[in-house]
Short mmCIF file of C-alpha atoms in Angstrom, two decimals:
data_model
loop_
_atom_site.label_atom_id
_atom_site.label_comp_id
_atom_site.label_asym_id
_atom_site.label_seq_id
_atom_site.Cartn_x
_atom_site.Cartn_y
_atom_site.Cartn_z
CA UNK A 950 -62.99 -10.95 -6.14
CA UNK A 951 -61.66 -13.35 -8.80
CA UNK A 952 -59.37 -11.00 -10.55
CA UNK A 953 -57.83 -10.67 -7.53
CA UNK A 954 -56.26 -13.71 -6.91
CA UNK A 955 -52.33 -14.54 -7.25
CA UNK A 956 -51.07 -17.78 -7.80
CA UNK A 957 -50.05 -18.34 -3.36
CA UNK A 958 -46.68 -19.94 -5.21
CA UNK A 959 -45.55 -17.40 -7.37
CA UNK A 960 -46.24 -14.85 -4.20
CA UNK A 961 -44.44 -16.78 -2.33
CA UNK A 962 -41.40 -16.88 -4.28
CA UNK A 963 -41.22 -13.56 -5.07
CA UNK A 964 -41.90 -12.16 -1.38
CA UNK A 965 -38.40 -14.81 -0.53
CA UNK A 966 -36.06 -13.65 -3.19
CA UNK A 967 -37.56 -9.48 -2.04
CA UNK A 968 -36.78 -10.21 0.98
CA UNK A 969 -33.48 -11.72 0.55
CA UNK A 970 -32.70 -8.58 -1.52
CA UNK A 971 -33.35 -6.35 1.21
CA UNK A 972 -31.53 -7.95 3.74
CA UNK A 973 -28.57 -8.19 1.77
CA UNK A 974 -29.09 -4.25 1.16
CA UNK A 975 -29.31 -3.65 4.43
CA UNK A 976 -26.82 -5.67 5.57
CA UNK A 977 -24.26 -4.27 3.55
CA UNK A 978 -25.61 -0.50 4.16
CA UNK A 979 -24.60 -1.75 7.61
CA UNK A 980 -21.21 -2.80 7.07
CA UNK A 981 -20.69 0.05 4.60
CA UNK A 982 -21.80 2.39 7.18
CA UNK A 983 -19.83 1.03 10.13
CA UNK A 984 -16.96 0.30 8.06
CA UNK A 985 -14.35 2.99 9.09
CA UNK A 986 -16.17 4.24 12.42
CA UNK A 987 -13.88 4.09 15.29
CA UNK A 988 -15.23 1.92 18.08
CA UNK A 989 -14.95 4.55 21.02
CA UNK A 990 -13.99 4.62 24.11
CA UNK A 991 -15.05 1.02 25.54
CA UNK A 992 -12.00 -0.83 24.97
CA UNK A 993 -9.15 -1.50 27.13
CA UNK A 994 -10.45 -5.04 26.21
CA UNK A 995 -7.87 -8.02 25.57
CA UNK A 996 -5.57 -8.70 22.84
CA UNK A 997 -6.82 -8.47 19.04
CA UNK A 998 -6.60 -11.51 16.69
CA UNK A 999 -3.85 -9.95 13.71
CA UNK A 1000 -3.37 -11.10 10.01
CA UNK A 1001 -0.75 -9.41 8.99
CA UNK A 1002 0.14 -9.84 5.08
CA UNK A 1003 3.57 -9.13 4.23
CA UNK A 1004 5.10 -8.29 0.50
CA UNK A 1005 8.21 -8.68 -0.72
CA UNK A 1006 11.42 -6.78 0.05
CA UNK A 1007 10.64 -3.04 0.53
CA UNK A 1008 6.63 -3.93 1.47
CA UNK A 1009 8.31 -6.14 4.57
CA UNK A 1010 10.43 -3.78 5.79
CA UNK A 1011 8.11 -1.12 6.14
CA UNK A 1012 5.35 -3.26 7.51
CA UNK A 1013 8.24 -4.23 10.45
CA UNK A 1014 9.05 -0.76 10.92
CA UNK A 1015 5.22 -0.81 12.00
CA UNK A 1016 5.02 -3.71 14.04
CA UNK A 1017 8.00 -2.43 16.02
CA UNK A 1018 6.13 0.35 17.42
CA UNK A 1019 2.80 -1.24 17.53
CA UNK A 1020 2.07 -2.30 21.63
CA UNK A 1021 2.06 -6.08 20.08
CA UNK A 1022 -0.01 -7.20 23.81
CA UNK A 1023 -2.49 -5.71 21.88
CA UNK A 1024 -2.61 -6.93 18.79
CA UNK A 1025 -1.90 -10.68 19.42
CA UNK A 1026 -1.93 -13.64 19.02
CA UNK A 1027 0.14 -12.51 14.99
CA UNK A 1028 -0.92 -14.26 11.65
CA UNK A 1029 1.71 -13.57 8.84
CA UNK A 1030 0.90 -14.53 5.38
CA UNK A 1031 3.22 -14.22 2.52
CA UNK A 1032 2.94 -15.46 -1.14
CA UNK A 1033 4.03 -19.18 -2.12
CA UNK A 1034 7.01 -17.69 -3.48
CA UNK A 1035 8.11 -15.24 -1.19
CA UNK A 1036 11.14 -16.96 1.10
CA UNK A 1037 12.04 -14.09 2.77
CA UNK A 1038 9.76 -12.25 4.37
CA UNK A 1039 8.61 -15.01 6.84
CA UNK A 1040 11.94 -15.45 7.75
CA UNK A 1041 12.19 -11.85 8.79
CA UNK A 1042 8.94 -12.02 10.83
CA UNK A 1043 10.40 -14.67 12.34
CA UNK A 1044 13.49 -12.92 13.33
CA UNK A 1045 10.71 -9.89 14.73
CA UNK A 1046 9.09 -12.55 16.68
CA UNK A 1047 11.61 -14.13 18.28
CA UNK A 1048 13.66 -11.24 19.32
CA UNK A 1049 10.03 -10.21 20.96
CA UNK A 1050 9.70 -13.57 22.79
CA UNK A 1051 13.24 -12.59 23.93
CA UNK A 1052 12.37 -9.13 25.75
CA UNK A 1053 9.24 -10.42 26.62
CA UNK A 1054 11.06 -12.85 29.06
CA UNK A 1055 13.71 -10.56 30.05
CA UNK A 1056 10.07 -8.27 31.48
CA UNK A 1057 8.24 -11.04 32.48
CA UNK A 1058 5.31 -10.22 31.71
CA UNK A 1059 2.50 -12.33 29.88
CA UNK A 1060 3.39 -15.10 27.66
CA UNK A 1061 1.34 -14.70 24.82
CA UNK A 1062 0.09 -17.48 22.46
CA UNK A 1063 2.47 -18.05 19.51
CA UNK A 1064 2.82 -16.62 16.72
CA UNK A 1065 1.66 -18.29 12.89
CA UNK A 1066 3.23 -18.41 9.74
CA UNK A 1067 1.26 -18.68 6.51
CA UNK A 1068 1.44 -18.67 2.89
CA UNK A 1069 -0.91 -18.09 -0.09
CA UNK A 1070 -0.87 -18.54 -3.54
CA UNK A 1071 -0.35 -15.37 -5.63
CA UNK A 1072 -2.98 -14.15 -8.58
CA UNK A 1073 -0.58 -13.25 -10.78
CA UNK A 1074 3.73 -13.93 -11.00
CA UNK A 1075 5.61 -11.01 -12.57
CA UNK A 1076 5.70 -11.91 -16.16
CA UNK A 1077 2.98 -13.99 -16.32
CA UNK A 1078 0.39 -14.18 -19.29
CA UNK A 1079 -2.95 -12.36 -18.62
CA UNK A 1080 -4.80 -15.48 -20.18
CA UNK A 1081 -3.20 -17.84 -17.48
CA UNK A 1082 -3.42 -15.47 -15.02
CA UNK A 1083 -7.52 -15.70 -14.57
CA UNK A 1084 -7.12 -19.53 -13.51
CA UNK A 1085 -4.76 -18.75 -10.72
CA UNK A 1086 -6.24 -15.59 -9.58
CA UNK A 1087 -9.39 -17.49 -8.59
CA UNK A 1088 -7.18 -20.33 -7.29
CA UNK A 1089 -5.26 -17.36 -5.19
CA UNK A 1090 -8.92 -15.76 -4.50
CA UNK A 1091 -10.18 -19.24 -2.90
CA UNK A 1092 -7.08 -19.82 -1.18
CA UNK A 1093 -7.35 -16.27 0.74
CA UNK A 1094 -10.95 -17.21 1.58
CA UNK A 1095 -10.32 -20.27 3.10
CA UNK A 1096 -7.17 -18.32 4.84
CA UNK A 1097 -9.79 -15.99 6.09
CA UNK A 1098 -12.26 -18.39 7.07
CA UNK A 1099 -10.18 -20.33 9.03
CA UNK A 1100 -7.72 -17.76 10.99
CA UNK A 1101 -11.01 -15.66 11.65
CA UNK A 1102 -9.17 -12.35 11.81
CA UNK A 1103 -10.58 -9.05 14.17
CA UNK A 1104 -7.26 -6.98 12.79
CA UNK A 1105 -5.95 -7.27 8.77
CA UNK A 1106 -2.81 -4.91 8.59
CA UNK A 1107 -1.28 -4.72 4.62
CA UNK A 1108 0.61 -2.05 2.97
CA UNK A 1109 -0.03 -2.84 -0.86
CA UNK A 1110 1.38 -6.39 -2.33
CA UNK A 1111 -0.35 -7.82 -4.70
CA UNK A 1112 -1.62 -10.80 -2.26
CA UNK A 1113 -3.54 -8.42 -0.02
CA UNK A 1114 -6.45 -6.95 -2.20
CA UNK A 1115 -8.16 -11.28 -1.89
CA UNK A 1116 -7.21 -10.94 1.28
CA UNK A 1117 -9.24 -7.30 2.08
CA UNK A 1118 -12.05 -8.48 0.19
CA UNK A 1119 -12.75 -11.82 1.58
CA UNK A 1120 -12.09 -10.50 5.28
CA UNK A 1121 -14.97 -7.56 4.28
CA UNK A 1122 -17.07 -10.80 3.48
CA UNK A 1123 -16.50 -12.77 6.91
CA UNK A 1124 -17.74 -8.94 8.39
CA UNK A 1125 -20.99 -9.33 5.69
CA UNK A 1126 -21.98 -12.91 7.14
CA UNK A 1127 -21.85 -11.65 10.65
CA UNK A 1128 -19.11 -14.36 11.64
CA UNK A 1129 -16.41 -12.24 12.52
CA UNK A 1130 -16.28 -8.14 12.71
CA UNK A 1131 -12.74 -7.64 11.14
CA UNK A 1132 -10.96 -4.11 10.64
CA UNK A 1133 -8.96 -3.85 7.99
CA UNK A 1134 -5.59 -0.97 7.82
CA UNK A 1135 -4.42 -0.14 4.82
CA UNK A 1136 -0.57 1.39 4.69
CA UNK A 1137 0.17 2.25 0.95
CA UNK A 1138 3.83 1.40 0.51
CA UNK A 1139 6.36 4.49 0.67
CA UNK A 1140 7.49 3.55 -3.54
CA UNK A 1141 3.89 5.11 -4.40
CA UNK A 1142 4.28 8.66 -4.14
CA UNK A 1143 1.82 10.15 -6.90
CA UNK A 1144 -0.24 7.08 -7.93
CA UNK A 1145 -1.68 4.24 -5.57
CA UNK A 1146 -0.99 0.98 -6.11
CA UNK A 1147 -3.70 -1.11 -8.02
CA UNK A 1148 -4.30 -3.17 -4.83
CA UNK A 1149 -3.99 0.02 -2.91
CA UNK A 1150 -6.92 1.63 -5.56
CA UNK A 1151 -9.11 -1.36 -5.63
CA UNK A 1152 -9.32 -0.80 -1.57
CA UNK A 1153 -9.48 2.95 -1.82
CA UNK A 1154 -12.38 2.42 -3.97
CA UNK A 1155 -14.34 -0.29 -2.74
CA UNK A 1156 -13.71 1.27 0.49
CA UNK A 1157 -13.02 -1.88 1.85
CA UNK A 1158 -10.39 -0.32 4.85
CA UNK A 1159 -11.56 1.20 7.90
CA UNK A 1160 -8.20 3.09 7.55
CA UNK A 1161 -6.50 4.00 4.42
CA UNK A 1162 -3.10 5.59 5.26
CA UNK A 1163 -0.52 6.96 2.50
CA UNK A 1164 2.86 8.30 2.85
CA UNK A 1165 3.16 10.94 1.00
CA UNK A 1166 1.27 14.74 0.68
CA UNK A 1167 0.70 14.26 -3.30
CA UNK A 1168 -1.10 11.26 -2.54
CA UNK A 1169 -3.45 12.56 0.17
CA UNK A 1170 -4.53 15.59 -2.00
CA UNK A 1171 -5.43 12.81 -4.90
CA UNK A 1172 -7.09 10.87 -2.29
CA UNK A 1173 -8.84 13.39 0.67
CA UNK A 1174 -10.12 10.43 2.73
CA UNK A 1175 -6.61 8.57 3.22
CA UNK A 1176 -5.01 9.12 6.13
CA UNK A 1177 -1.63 11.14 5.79
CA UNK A 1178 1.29 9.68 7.84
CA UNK A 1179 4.49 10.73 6.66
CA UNK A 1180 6.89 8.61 5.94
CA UNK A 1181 7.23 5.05 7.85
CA UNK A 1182 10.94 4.34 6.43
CA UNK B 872 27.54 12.59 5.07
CA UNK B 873 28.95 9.41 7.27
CA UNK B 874 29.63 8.43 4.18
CA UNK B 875 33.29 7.40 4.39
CA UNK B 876 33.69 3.75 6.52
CA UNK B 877 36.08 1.96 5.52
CA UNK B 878 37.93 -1.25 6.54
CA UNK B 879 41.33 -0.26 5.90
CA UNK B 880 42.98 3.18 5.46
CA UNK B 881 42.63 4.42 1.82
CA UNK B 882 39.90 2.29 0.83
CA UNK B 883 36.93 3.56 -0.77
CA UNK B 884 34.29 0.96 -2.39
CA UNK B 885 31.79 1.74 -4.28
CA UNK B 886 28.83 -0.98 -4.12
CA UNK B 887 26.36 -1.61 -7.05
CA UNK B 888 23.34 -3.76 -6.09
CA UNK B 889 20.52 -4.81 -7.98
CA UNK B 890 18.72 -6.89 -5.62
CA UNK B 891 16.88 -9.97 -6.38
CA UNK B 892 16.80 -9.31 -10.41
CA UNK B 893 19.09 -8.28 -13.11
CA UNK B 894 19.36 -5.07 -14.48
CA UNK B 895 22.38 -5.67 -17.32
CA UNK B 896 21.83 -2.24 -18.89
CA UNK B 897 23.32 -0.69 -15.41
CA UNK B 898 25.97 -3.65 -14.86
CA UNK B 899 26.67 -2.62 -18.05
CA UNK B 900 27.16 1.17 -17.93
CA UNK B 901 29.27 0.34 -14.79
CA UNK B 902 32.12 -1.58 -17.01
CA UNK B 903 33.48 1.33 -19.27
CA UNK B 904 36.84 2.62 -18.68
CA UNK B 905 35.47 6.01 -18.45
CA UNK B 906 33.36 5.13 -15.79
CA UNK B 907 36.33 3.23 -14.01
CA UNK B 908 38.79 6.03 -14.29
CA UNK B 909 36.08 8.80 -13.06
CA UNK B 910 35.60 6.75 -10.06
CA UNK B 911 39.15 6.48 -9.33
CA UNK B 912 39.62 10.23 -10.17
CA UNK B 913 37.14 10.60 -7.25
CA UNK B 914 39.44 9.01 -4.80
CA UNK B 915 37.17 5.85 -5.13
CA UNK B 916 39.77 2.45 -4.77
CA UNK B 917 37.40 -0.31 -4.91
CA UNK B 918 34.16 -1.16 -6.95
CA UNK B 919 32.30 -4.02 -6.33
CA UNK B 920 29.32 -5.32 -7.87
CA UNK B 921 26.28 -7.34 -6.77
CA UNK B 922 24.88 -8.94 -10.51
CA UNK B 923 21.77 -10.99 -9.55
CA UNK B 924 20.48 -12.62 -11.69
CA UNK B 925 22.02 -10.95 -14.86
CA UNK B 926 23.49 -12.45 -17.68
CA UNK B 927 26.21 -9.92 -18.23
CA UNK B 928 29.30 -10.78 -16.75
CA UNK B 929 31.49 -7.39 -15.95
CA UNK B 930 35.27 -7.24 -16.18
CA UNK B 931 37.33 -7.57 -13.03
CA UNK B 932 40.33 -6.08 -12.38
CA UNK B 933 42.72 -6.57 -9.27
CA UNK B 934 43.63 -2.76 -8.94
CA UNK B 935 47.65 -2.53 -8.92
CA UNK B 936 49.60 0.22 -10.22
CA UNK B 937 46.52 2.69 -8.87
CA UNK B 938 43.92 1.53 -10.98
CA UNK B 939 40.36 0.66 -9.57
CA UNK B 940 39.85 -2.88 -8.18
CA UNK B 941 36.60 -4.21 -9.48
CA UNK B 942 35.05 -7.77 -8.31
CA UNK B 943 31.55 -8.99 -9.04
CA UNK B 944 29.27 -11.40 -7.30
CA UNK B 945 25.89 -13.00 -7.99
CA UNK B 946 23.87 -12.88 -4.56
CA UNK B 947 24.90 -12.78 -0.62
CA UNK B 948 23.40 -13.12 2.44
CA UNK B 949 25.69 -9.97 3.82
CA UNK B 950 24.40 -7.54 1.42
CA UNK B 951 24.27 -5.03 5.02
CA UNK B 952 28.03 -5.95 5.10
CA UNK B 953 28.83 -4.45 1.94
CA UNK B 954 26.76 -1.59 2.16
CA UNK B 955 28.01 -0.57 5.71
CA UNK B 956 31.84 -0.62 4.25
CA UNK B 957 30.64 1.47 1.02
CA UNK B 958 31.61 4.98 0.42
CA UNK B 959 29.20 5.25 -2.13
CA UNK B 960 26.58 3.07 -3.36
CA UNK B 961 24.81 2.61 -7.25
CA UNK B 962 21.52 1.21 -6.00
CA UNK B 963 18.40 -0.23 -8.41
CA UNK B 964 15.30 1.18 -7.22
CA UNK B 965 13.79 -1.20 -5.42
CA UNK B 966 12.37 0.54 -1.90
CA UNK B 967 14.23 -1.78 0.27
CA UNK B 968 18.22 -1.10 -0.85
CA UNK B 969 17.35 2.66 -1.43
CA UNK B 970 15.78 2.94 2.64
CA UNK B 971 18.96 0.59 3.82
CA UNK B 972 21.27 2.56 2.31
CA UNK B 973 20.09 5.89 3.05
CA UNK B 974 19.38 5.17 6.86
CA UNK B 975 23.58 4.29 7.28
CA UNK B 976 24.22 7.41 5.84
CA UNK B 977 25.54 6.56 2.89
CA UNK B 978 25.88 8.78 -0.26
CA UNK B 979 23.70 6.90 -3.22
CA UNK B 980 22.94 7.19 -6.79
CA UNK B 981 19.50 5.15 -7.66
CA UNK B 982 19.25 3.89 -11.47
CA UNK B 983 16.07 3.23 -12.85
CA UNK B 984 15.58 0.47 -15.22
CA UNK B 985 13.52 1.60 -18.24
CA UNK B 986 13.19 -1.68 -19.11
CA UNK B 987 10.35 -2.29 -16.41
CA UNK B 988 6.60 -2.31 -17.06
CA UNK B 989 4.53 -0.16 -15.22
CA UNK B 990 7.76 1.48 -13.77
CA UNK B 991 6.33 3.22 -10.62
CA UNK B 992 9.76 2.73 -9.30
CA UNK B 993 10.79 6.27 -10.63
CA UNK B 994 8.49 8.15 -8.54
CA UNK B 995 10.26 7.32 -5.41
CA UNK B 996 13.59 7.56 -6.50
CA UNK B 997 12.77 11.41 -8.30
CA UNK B 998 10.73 12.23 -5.37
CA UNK B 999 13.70 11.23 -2.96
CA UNK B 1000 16.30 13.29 -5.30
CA UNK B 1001 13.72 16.44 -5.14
CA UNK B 1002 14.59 16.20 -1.99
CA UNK B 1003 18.21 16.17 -2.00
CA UNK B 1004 18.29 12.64 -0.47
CA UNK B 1005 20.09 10.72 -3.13
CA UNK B 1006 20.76 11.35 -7.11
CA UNK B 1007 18.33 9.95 -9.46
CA UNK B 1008 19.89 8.47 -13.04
CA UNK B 1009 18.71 6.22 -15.92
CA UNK B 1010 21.63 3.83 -17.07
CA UNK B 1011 22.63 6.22 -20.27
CA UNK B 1012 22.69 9.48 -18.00
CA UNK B 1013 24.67 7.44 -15.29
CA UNK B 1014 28.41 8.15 -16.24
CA UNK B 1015 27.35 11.76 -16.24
CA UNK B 1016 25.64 11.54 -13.24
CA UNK B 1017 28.67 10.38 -11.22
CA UNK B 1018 31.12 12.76 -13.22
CA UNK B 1019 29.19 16.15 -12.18
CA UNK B 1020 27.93 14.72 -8.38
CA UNK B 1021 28.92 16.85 -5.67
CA UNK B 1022 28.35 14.49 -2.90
CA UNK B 1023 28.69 17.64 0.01
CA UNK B 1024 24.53 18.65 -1.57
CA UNK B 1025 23.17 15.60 -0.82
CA UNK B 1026 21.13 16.26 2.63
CA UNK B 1027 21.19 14.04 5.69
CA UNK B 1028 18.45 11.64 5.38
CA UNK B 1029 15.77 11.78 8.29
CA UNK B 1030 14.17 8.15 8.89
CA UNK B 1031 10.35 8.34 8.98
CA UNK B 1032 8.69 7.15 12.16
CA UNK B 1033 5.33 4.56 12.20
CA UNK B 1034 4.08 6.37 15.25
CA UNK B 1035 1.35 8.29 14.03
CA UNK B 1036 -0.49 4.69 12.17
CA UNK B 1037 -0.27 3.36 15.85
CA UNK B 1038 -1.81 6.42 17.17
CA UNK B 1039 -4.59 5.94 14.60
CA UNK B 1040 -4.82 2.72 14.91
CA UNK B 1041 -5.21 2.70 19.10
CA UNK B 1042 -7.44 5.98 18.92
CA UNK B 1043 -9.64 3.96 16.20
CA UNK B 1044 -9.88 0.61 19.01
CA UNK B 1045 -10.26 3.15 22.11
CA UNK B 1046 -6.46 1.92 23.12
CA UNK B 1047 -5.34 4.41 25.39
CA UNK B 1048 -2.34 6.71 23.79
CA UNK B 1049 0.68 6.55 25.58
#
């Protein structure tokens, strides 16, 4: 029987890193599969943890033209992240929130927990080198992980900037290590009417959204397994 | 078109805005005196121009013996102020001025800056004129553009509705649709 004997060691080794393999296949067959299916009919359950990632201008209005017929006692308590840079758009989720808060109290119903305000560091600035750029994208890429991480997300809603593709990807990663099961909507803004966005394509692609909507017809015939909405503006 | 507020009787502005960056090539093809006198042979009184951050500075003009008044700013907080007393507004085409200005009703001409990389911008803005929504010009084809416009073919604009993501969205969690 002496030829056949394997070093227990090298066995060893090999039947770990196999195994590893295959659970990280199957694992993400999992989430790949799941990814997308809706969760039927069990939930009238509680309020849903919400990031929501605003853009500039036009990207924040139409993500508050959302939100304003979203039932927000469902989708609660609100995260809103915007880029380092972006002054604005907080300040108009703000003005969402509060006015809210405002007819909540006239209704009196249910005070819910208050909302958050974050920023992140963006990959790229408009204008900036392509050379430069690869530092801060991974600066912006570990930023959105530890944003992630730490808010611990069951809802991402985005609708294209440039901030939200880290974002997607790293809250499809908290669903792959089992700590969180996160769905992620994606609303591609209303400017793209016969090409997505390169966020917008990344997400398409890597099907990283459990819902992919677009705005416009054109779109949807590129793209059969978007979801067409019409226009939100 | 509701396209003819006003603050006093006889006034008609016209309001360029180019948001939050410069575009000098339109600021630019705004300050002819062709432009200026086919505006005012359109009954327009008043032109005045949000610059951003451009580097051109256009001419102003204070408008007596029937000429057209023309001021200029940088930035403002009130930008909705302007655009609600416009009778017609020469927009960049940035989503967010050409969705404000079309849901109050006002008549609008969106420029596109060629100067932009990657200039998606255009889609929305030709898409929108396909539709009759708005004109569509580049800043060399804008002084035409405003001389041939017949405002009366420009179709009320219908503002979309984010009902059916919600729907989606509550019939993907098992919400109950109301």
């Amino acid at each position: 029987m002496e030829g056949w004997y394997i070093d227990p060691g090298y066995f060893n080794f090999h039947l770990f890193t196999m195994s590893i393999f295959v659970f990280v296949l199957l694992r993400f067959s999992y989430i790949y599969y799941w990814t997308g299916r809706p969760f039927g009919q069990s939930s009238t359950r509680c309020s849903l943890k919400t990031l929501i990632v605003l853009g500039s201008g036009g990207h924040t209005a139409e993500m508050l033209n959302l939100l304003v017929v979203l039932d927000m006692d469902k989708f609660g308590p609100r995260i809103y992240v915007a880029a380092e840079t972006d002054n604005m758009s907080l300040e108009k989720a703000g003005v969402f929130e509060n006015k809210l808060m405002a007819d909540r109290e006239k209704n009196y119903s249910k005070n819910s927990e208050h909302p958050k305000f974050m920023k992140i560091y963006r990959s790229r600035e408009v204008g900036q080198s392509y050379v430069t750029s690869i530092g801060t994208t991974l600066i912006a890429a570990a930023h959105a992980l530890w944003i992630i991480f730490k808010v611990q997300p069951q809802v991402v809603i985005c609708n294209g900037p440039g901030t939200c593709f880290p974002l997607c990807l790293c809250a499809y990663f908290l669903k792959f290590v089992g700590l969180r099961w996160c769905s992620i909507f994606y609303v591609e803004s209303i400017a793209r009417v016969r090409r997505l966005s390169l966020s917008g394509l990344l997400v398409y692609k890597l099907h990283l959204a459990d819902q992919f909507f677009v705005q416009w017809p054109q779109l949807y015939k590129e793209y059969p397994s978007a979801k067409y909405v019409g226009r939100l503006m | 078109m509701a396209g003819d507020g006003g603050d006093e009787i006889g006034k008609k502005v016209v309001f360029v805005t180019v948001g939050t960056t410069s575009f000098d090539s339109l600021i630019k093809a705004i300050d002819s005196d062709e432009v200026r006198e086919d505006l005012l042979k359109k009954g327009y009184t008043h032109l005045i121009i949000q610059m951003g951050r451009g580097l051109y500075v256009p001419s102003k003009f204070s408008g007596e013996n029937g000429t057209l008044n023309v001021d200029y700013f940088t930035f403002s907080p009130s930008i909705a102020t302007y655009l609600r007393s416009a009778s017609l507004v020469i927009s960049h085409a940035g989503s967010g001025s050409i969705f404000e200005t079309l849901r109050l009703g006002k008549p609008l001409i969106v420029v596109v800056n060629e100067d932009l990389m990657d200039n998606h911008q255009s889609e929305l803005a030709e898409e929108l004129a396909d539709k009759k929504y708005l004109f569509c010009a580049r800043p060399p084809t804008l002084h035409h553009v405003i001389r041939t416009m017949e405002l009366g073919s420009l179709l009320p604009y219908q503002p979309g509705d984010a009902t059916p993501v919600a729907q989606l969205m509550y019939k993907f969690f098992g919400f109950p649709i109301n």
